[in-house]
XYZ file of C-alpha atoms in Angstrom:
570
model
C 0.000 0.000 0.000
C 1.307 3.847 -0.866
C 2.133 5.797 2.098
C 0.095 9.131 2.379
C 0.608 12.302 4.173
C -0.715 15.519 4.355
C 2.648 17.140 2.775
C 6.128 16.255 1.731
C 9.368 18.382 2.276
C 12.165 17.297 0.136
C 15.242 19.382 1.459
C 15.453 19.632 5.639
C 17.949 22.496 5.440
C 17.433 26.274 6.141
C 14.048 27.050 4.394
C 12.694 23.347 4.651
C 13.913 22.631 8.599
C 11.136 25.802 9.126
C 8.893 24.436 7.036
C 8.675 21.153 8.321
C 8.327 22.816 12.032
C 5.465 25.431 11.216
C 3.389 22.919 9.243
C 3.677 20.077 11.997
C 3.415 22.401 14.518
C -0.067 23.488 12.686
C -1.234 19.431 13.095
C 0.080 18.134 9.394
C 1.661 14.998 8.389
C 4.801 15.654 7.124
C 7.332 12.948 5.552
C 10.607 14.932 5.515
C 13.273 13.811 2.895
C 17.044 14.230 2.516
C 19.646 13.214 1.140
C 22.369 13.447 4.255
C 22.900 12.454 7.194
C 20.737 13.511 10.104
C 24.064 14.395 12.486
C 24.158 13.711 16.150
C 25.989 15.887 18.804
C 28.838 13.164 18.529
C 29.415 13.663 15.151
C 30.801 17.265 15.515
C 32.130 16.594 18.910
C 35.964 16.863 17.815
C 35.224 19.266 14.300
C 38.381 21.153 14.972
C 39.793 19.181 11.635
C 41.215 21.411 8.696
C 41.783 18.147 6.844
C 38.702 16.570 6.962
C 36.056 19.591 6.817
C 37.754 22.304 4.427
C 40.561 20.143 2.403
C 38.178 16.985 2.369
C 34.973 18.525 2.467
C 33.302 15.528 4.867
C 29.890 17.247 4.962
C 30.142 18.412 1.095
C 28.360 16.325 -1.963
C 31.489 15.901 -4.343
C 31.299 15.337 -7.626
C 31.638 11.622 -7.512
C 27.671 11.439 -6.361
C 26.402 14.508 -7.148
C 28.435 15.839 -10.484
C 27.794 19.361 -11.547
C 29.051 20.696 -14.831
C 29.775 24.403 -16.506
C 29.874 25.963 -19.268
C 30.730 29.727 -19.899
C 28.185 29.595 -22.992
C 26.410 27.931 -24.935
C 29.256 26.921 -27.740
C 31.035 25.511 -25.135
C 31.041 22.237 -24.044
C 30.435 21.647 -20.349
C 32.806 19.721 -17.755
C 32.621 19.080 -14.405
C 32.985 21.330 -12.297
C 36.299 22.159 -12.116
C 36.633 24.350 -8.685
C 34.845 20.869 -6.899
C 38.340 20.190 -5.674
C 38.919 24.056 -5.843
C 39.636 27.322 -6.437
C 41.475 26.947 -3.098
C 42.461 23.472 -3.861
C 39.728 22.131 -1.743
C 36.467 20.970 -1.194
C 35.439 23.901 1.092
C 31.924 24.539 0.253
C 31.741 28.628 -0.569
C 33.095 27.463 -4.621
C 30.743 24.730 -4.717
C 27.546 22.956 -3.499
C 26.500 23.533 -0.010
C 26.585 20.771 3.108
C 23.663 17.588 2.950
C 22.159 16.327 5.775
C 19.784 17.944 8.135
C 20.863 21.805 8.411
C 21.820 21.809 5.008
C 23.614 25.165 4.306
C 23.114 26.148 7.501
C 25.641 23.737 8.555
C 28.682 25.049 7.218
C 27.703 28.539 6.929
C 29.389 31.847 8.155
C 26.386 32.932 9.422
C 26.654 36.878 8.137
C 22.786 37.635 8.629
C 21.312 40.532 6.790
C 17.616 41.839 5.628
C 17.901 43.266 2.390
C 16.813 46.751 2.384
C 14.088 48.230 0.595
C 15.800 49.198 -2.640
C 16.833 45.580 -2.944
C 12.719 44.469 -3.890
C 13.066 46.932 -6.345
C 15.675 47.254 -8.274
C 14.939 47.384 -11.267
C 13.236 50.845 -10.664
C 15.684 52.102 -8.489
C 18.388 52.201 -10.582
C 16.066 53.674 -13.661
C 15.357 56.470 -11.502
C 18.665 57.017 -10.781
C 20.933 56.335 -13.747
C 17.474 55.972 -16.332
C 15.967 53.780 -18.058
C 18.767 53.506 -21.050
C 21.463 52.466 -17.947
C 19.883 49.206 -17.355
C 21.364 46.903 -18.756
C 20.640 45.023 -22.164
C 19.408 41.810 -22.279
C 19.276 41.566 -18.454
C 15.862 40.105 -17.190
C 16.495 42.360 -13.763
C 13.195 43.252 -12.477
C 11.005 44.075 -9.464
C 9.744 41.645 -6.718
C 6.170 41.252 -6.380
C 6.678 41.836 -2.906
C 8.362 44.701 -0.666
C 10.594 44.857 2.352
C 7.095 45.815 4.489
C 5.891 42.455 3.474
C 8.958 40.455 4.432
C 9.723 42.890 7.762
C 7.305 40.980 9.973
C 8.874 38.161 8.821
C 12.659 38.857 8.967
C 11.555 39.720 12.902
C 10.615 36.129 13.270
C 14.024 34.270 11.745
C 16.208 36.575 14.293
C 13.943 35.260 17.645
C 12.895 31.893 16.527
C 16.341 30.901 15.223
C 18.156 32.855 17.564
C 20.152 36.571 16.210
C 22.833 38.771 17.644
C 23.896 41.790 16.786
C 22.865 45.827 17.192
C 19.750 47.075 15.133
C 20.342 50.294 13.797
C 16.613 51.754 12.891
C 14.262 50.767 15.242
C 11.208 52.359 14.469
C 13.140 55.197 12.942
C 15.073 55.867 15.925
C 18.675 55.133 15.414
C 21.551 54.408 18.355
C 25.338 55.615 17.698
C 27.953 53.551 16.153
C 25.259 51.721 14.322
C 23.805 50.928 10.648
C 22.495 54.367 9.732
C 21.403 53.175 6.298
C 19.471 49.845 7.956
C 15.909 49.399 6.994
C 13.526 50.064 9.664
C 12.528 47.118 12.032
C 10.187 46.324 14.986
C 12.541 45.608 17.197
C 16.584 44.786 18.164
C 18.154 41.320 18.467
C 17.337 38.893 20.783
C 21.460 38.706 21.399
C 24.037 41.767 21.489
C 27.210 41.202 19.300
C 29.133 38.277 19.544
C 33.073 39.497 20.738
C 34.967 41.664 18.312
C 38.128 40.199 16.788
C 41.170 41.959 17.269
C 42.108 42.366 13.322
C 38.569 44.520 13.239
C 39.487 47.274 15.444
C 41.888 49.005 13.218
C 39.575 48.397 10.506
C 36.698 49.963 12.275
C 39.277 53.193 12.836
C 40.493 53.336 9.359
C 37.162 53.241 7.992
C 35.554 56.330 10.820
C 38.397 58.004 9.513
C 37.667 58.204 6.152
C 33.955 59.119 6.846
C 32.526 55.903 6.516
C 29.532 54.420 9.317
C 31.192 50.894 10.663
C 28.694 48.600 12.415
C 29.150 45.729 14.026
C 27.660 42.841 11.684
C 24.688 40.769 12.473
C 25.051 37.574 12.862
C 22.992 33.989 13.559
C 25.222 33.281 15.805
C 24.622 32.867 19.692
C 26.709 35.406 21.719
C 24.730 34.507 24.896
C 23.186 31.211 25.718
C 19.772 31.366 23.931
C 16.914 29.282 23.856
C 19.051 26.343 25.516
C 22.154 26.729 23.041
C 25.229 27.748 23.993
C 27.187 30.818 23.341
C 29.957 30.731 20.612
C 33.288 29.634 22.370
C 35.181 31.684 19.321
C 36.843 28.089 18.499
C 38.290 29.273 15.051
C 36.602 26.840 13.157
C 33.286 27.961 12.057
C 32.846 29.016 7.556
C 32.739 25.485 6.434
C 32.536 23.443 9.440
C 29.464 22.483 12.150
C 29.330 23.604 15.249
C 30.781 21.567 17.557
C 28.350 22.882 20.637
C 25.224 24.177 18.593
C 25.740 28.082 19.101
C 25.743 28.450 14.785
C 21.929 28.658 13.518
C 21.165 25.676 11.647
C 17.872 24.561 11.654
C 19.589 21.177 12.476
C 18.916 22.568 16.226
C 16.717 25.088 15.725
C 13.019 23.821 13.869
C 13.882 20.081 12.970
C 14.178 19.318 17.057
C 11.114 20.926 16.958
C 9.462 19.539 14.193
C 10.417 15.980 15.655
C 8.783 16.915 19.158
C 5.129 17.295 17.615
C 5.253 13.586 16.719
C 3.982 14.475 13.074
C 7.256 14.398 11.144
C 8.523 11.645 9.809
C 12.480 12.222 8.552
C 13.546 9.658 6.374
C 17.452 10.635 5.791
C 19.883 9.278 2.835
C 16.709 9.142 1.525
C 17.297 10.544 -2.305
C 14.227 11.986 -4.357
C 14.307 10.925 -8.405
C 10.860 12.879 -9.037
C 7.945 14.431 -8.557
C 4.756 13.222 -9.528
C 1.667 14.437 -11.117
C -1.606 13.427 -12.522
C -1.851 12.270 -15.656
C -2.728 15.926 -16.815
C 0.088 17.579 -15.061
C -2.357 19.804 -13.384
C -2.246 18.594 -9.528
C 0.990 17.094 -7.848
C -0.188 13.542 -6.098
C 3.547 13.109 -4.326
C 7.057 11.939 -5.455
C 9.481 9.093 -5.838
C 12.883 8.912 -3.744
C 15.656 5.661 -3.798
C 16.410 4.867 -0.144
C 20.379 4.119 1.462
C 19.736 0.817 0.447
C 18.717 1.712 -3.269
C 15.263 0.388 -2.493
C 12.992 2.729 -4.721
C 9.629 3.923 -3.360
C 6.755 5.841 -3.928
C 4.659 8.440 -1.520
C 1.764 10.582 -2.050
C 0.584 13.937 -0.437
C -1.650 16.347 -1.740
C 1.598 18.901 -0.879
C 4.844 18.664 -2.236
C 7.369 21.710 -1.160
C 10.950 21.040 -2.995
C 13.570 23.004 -0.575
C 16.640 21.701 -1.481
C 19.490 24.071 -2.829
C 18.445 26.334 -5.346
C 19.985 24.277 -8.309
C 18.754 20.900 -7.087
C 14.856 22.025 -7.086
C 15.452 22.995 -10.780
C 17.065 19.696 -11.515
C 14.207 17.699 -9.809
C 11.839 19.860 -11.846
C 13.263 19.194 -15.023
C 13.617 15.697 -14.968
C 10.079 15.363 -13.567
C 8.854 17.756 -16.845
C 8.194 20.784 -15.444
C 9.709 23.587 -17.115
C 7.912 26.599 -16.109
C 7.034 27.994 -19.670
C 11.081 27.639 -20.194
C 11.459 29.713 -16.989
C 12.948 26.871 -14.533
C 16.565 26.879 -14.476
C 16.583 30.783 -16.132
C 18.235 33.638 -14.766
C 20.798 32.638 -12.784
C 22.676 35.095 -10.443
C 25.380 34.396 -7.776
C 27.808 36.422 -5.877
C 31.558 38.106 -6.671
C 33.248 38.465 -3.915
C 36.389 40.406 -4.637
C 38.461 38.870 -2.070
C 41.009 41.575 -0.808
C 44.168 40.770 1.629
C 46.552 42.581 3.364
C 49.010 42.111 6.402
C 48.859 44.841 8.926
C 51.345 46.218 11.183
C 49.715 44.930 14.377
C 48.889 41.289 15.356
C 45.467 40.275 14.247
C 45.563 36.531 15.268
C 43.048 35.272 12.652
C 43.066 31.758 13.992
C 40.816 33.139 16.818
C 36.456 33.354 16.564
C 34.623 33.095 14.002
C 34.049 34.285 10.658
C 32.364 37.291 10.833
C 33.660 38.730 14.567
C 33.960 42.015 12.450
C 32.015 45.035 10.817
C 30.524 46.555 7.894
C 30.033 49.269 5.947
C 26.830 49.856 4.165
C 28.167 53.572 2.978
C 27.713 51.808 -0.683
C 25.105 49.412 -0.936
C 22.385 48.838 -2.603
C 21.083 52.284 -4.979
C 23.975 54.235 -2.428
C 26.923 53.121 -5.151
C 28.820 55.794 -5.165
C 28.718 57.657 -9.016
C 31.455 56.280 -11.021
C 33.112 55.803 -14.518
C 32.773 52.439 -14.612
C 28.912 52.112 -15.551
C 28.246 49.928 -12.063
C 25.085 50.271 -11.145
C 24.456 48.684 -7.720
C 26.569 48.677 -4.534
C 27.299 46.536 -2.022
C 28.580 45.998 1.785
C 32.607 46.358 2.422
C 32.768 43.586 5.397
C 36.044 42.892 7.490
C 36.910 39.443 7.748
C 38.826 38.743 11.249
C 38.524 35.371 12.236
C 38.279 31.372 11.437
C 41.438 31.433 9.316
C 43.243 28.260 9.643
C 46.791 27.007 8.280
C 46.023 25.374 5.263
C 43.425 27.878 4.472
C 45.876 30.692 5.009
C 48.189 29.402 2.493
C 45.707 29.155 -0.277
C 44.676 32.656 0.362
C 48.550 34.014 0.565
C 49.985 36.473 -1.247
C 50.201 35.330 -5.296
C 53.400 37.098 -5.278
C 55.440 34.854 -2.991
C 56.885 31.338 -3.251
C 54.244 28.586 -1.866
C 57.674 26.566 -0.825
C 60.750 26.837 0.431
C 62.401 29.013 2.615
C 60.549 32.238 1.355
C 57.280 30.309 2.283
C 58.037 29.353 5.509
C 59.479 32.931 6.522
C 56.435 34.577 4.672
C 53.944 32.659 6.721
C 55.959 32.645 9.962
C 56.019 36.602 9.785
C 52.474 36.943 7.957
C 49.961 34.532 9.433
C 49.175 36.601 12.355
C 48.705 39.715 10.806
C 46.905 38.979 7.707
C 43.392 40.801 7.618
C 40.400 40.168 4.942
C 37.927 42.204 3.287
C 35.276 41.462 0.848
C 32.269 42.822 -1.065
C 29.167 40.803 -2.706
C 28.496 42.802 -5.870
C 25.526 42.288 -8.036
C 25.023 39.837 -10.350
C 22.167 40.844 -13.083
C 20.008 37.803 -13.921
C 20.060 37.430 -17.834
C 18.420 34.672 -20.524
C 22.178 33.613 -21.359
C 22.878 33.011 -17.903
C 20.979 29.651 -16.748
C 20.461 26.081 -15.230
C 19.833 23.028 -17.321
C 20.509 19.328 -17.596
C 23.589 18.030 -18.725
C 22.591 15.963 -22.068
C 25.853 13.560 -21.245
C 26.429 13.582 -17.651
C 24.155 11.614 -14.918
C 24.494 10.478 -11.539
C 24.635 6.945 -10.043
C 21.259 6.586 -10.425
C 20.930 7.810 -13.509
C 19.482 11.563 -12.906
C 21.001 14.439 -15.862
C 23.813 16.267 -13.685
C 22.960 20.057 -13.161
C 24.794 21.792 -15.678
C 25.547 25.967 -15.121
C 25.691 28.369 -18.181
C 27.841 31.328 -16.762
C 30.249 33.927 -17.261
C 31.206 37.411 -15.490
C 29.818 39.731 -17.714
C 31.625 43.808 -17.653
C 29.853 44.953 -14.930
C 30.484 41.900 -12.799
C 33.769 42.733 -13.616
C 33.742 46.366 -13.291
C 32.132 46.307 -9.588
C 34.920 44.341 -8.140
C 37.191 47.154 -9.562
C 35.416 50.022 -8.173
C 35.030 48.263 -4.786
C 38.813 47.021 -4.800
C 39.480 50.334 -4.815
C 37.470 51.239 -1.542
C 39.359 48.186 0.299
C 42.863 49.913 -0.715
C 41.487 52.947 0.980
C 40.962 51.278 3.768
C 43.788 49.122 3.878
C 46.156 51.852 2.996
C 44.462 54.328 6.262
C 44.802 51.314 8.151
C 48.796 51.097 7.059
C 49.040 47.535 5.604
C 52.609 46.612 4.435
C 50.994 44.324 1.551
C 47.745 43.676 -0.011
C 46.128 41.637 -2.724
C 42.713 41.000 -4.288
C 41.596 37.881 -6.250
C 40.512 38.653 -10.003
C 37.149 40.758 -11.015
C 36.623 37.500 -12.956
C 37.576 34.992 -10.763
C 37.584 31.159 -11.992
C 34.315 30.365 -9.523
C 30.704 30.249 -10.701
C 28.873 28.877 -8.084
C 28.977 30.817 -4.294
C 26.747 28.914 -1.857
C 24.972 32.283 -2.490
C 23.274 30.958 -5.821
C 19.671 31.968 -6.413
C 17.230 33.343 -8.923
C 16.802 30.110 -10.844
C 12.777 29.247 -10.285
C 12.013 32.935 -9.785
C 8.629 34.206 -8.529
C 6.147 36.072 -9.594
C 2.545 36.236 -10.689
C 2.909 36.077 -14.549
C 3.391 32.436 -15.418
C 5.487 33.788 -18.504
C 7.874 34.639 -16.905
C 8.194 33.406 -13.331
C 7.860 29.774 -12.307
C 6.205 30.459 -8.667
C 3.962 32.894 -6.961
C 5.377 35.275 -3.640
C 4.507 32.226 -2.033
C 6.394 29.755 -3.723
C 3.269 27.828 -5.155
C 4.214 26.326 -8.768
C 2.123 27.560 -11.498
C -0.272 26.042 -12.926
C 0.641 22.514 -10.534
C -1.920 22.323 -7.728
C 0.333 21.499 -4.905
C 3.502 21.875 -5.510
C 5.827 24.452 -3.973
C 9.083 25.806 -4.613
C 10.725 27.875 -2.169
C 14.291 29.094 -1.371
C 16.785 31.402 -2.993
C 15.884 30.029 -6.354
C 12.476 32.544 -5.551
C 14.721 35.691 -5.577
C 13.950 38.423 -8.691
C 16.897 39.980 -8.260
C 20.346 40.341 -6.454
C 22.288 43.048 -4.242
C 25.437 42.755 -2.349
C 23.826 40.704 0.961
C 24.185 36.987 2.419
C 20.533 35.373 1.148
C 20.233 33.104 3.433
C 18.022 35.983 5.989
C 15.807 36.338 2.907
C 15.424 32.613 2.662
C 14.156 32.131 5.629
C 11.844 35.001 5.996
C 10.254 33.317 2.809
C 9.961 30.542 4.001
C 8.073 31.810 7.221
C 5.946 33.634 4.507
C 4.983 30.750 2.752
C 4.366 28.265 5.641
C 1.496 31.013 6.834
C -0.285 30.428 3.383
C 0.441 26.532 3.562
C -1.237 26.788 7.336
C -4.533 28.377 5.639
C -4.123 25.997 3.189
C -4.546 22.980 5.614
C -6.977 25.138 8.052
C -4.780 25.701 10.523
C -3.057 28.069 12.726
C 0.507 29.404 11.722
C 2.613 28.503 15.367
């Protein structure tokens, strides 16, 4: 006999880990699939392991299971990816796919937490009304989101207290405190958490930057500064972008909603549990469930009257396309991801980067969003300058050394001996526009062990891409130079990387099936029941972490699910 439920959740990472929690906290059977691990508080007890988490990527889908190929265009033939073992000569998961297992992303990640602010829904209008309409760029599909900041506020308020926030709010209300975010969006309310501790490396940074007029703040974070909600507080352990948490103080929804989820007795999580595809009525019209290989490559079939796909961005457009569903030709379109314009120096004073976490630092929002500063370079949308303090370990360190010295030898070893403890990071997030060249398909060659079409990436930094890193690589020599570095160093404005862990845009929404593949709340159209929701929702792309946005969305669309089954959102 089939199994039933009332819904199915095929991702439990950082939008489907909520999910699952709302909807069985509103009284709905939910059958929760992944393909990881579900990982126990022994599993990450000793994580302190350069080897096995960033060189080996232990928590990272390689290419061996899950290939992914690229392609800068379309007269090009794809290969696998070729950054899987890395840019950085690793599997660290920033250049590649994100964690599996329960957590998902959430796992490994950095946890930089930021709304976007209210130019960011609109973009597209924004920057006609302040370069006009002939600056925008050609052939870009950039648009607005049918929703704005005011819908998503209520809603960013409940991913910083249900899954536990620290930092400083800068416009509360419209009241703003010194030494914060002056440019912030308004907001109900402040953290639930102040700051976590400031690593040493950011205080000159924080001077350099005041001294050239700029508004440092200290960054928010999903990160546990205090003990919250029965989690510890970060122990600033060093080892925290790509690894887990070894005592549960990093937001994952690992121990955040699925705990929760499992406590109302109405999830069952089936794990290394693999879905193949969704199913549909013979019409297409209605979704009736979907059909996942187990650990022992036992192949089964469930139904639900709900199907939600939040797996990463990429992997909901794969299952889509191999079930059939293209979305008018709009699943797998306009892909956007993040440039990071990775800037180094080595200051005077000791900044012991071994120490904290990733994002102990600040910010500067003196240049985001529609606030790029005017330039000659035609770049139309700005983004964050962030100071990067912390979780820098050995092996890590020497991938991201200086291009100009020896990686052996005696000039190594005296470079790094001198070097290590004073080298300082900086990065930006510049804006990716979403155009028809730039896309998601299935590879026509490639499969997987069981026989799925790889995901296969049509990409290339286009001019402005380029461009932004430029301008912006010019505001981190500012700063490094006021802060008196001895060297510095920034990674190419088209750097060999084309996926981010920040990758989104792919099944976009919208309320014109033309040319959007969901609505605001991630319901597929014109498939009764099935839902699509995660970063692949995102119209557009400015110079912030998505995973904030993520969430908030999926709050959003677990309230409309909840009315949906009758119910009451929790």
């Amino acid at each position: 006999m089939t199994e039933k439920f009332d819904a199915i959740i095929v991702g439990l990472g950082s939008a489907g880990g909520i999910l699952a929690e709302q909807l069985t906290k509103a009284g709905a059977r939910v059958l929760g699939l992944d393909k990881g691990a579900d990982y126990s508080e022994d599993d990450f007890a000793v994580k302190q392991d350069e080897l096995r988490y960033y060189q080996r990527g232990a928590i990272v889908s390689g290419v061996s299971v899950d290939p992914v190929t690229w392609r800068p265009d379309e007269n090009t033939t794809a290969r696998i990816l070729p950054w899987s073992a890395g840019a950085l000569g690793s599997d660290e998961p920033l250049y590649g796919m994100p964690s599996i297992g329960i957590g998902g992303g959430t796992l490994h990640w950095g946890c930089a937490a930021y709304r976007f602010r209210e130019a960011d829904f609109r973009m597209r209008s924004a920057i006609a009304d302040r370069f006009g309409e002939a600056a925008l760029p050609e052939g870009s599909t950039v648009a607005d989101w049918p929703i704005s900041y005011a819908d998503l506020e209520p809603y960013y308020e409940k991913v910083e207290w249900e899954q536990g926030y620290s930092g400083r709010a800068g416009n509360i209300k419209g009241e703003f405190a010194p030494g914060t975010n002056p440019f912030e969006p308004p907001r109900n309310r402040d953290y639930p958490m102040p700051p976590v501790p400031q690593g040493p490396g950011d205080i000159p940074w924080v001077a350099a930057t005041e001294r050239l007029g700029m508004h440092p703040f200290r960054q928010p974070l999903a990160l546990n500064s205090t003990e919250y909600r029965g989690r510890s507080a970060c122990l600033n352990c060093g080892f925290c972008h790509g690894y887990p948490c070894h005592v549960g103080a990093k937001s994952t929804t690992h121990v955040t909603s699925v705990p929760a989820a499992k406590l109302t007795g109405n999830l069952d999580l089936r794990t290394h549990s693999r879905v193949l595809r969704v199913n549909r009525t013979a019409d297409g019209k209605r979704v009736i469930g979907v059909t996942y290989v187990d650990n022992a490559d036992v192949v089964h079939e469930v139904e639900a009257p709900i199907v939600i796909l939040t797996a990463y961005a990429l992997e909901n457009v794969r299952l889509m396309l191999v079930s059939g569903i293209d979305g008018n030709g709009q699943v797998g379109a306009n892909f956007m991801t993040h440039n990071f314009g990775w800037f180094a120096s080595i200051l005077p004073e000791p900044t012991n980067p071994f120490l904290g976490t990733f994002n102990a630092s600040s910010a500067v929002d003196d240049f985001t969003s529609e606030l790029v500063p005017d330039n000659d370079l035609g770049v139309l949308w700005g983004s964050p300058v962030i100071s990067v303090t912390g979780d820098l370990q050995p092996i890590e360190a020497y991938h991201l050394m200086n291009p100009g010295v020896r990686k052996f030898g005696l000039e190594f070893k005296h470079w790094m001996r001198d070097n290590y403890t004073h080298m300082h990071r900086m990065y930006s997030q510049t804006t990716n526009f979403p155009y028809r060249k730039h896309y998601v398909d299935l590879d026509p060659v490639i499969k997987d062990r069981w026989g799925v079409p790889a995901i296969r990436i049509t990409h290339e930094w286009d001019d402005h891409d380029a461009h932004s890193v430029e301008l912006f690589g010019g505001i981190k020599r500012r700063i490094a130079a006021e802060m008196g570095a001895k060297e510095t160093w920034m990674d190419s404005p088209r750097p060999p990387y084309h996926l981010s862990t920040h990758d989104v845009g792919v099944h976009r929404m919208g309320y014109d099936p033309q040319t959007s593949v969901t609505d605001p709340f991630g319901a597929v159209h014109g498939i009764d029941g099935l839902y699509a929701v995660g970063g692949g929702s995102f119209v557009s792309y400015g110079g912030y972490n998505p995973n904030q946005t993520i969430q908030a969305l999926a709050y959003l669309s677990a309230d409309r699910l909840i009315e949906r089954f009758g119910g009451t959102a929790a």
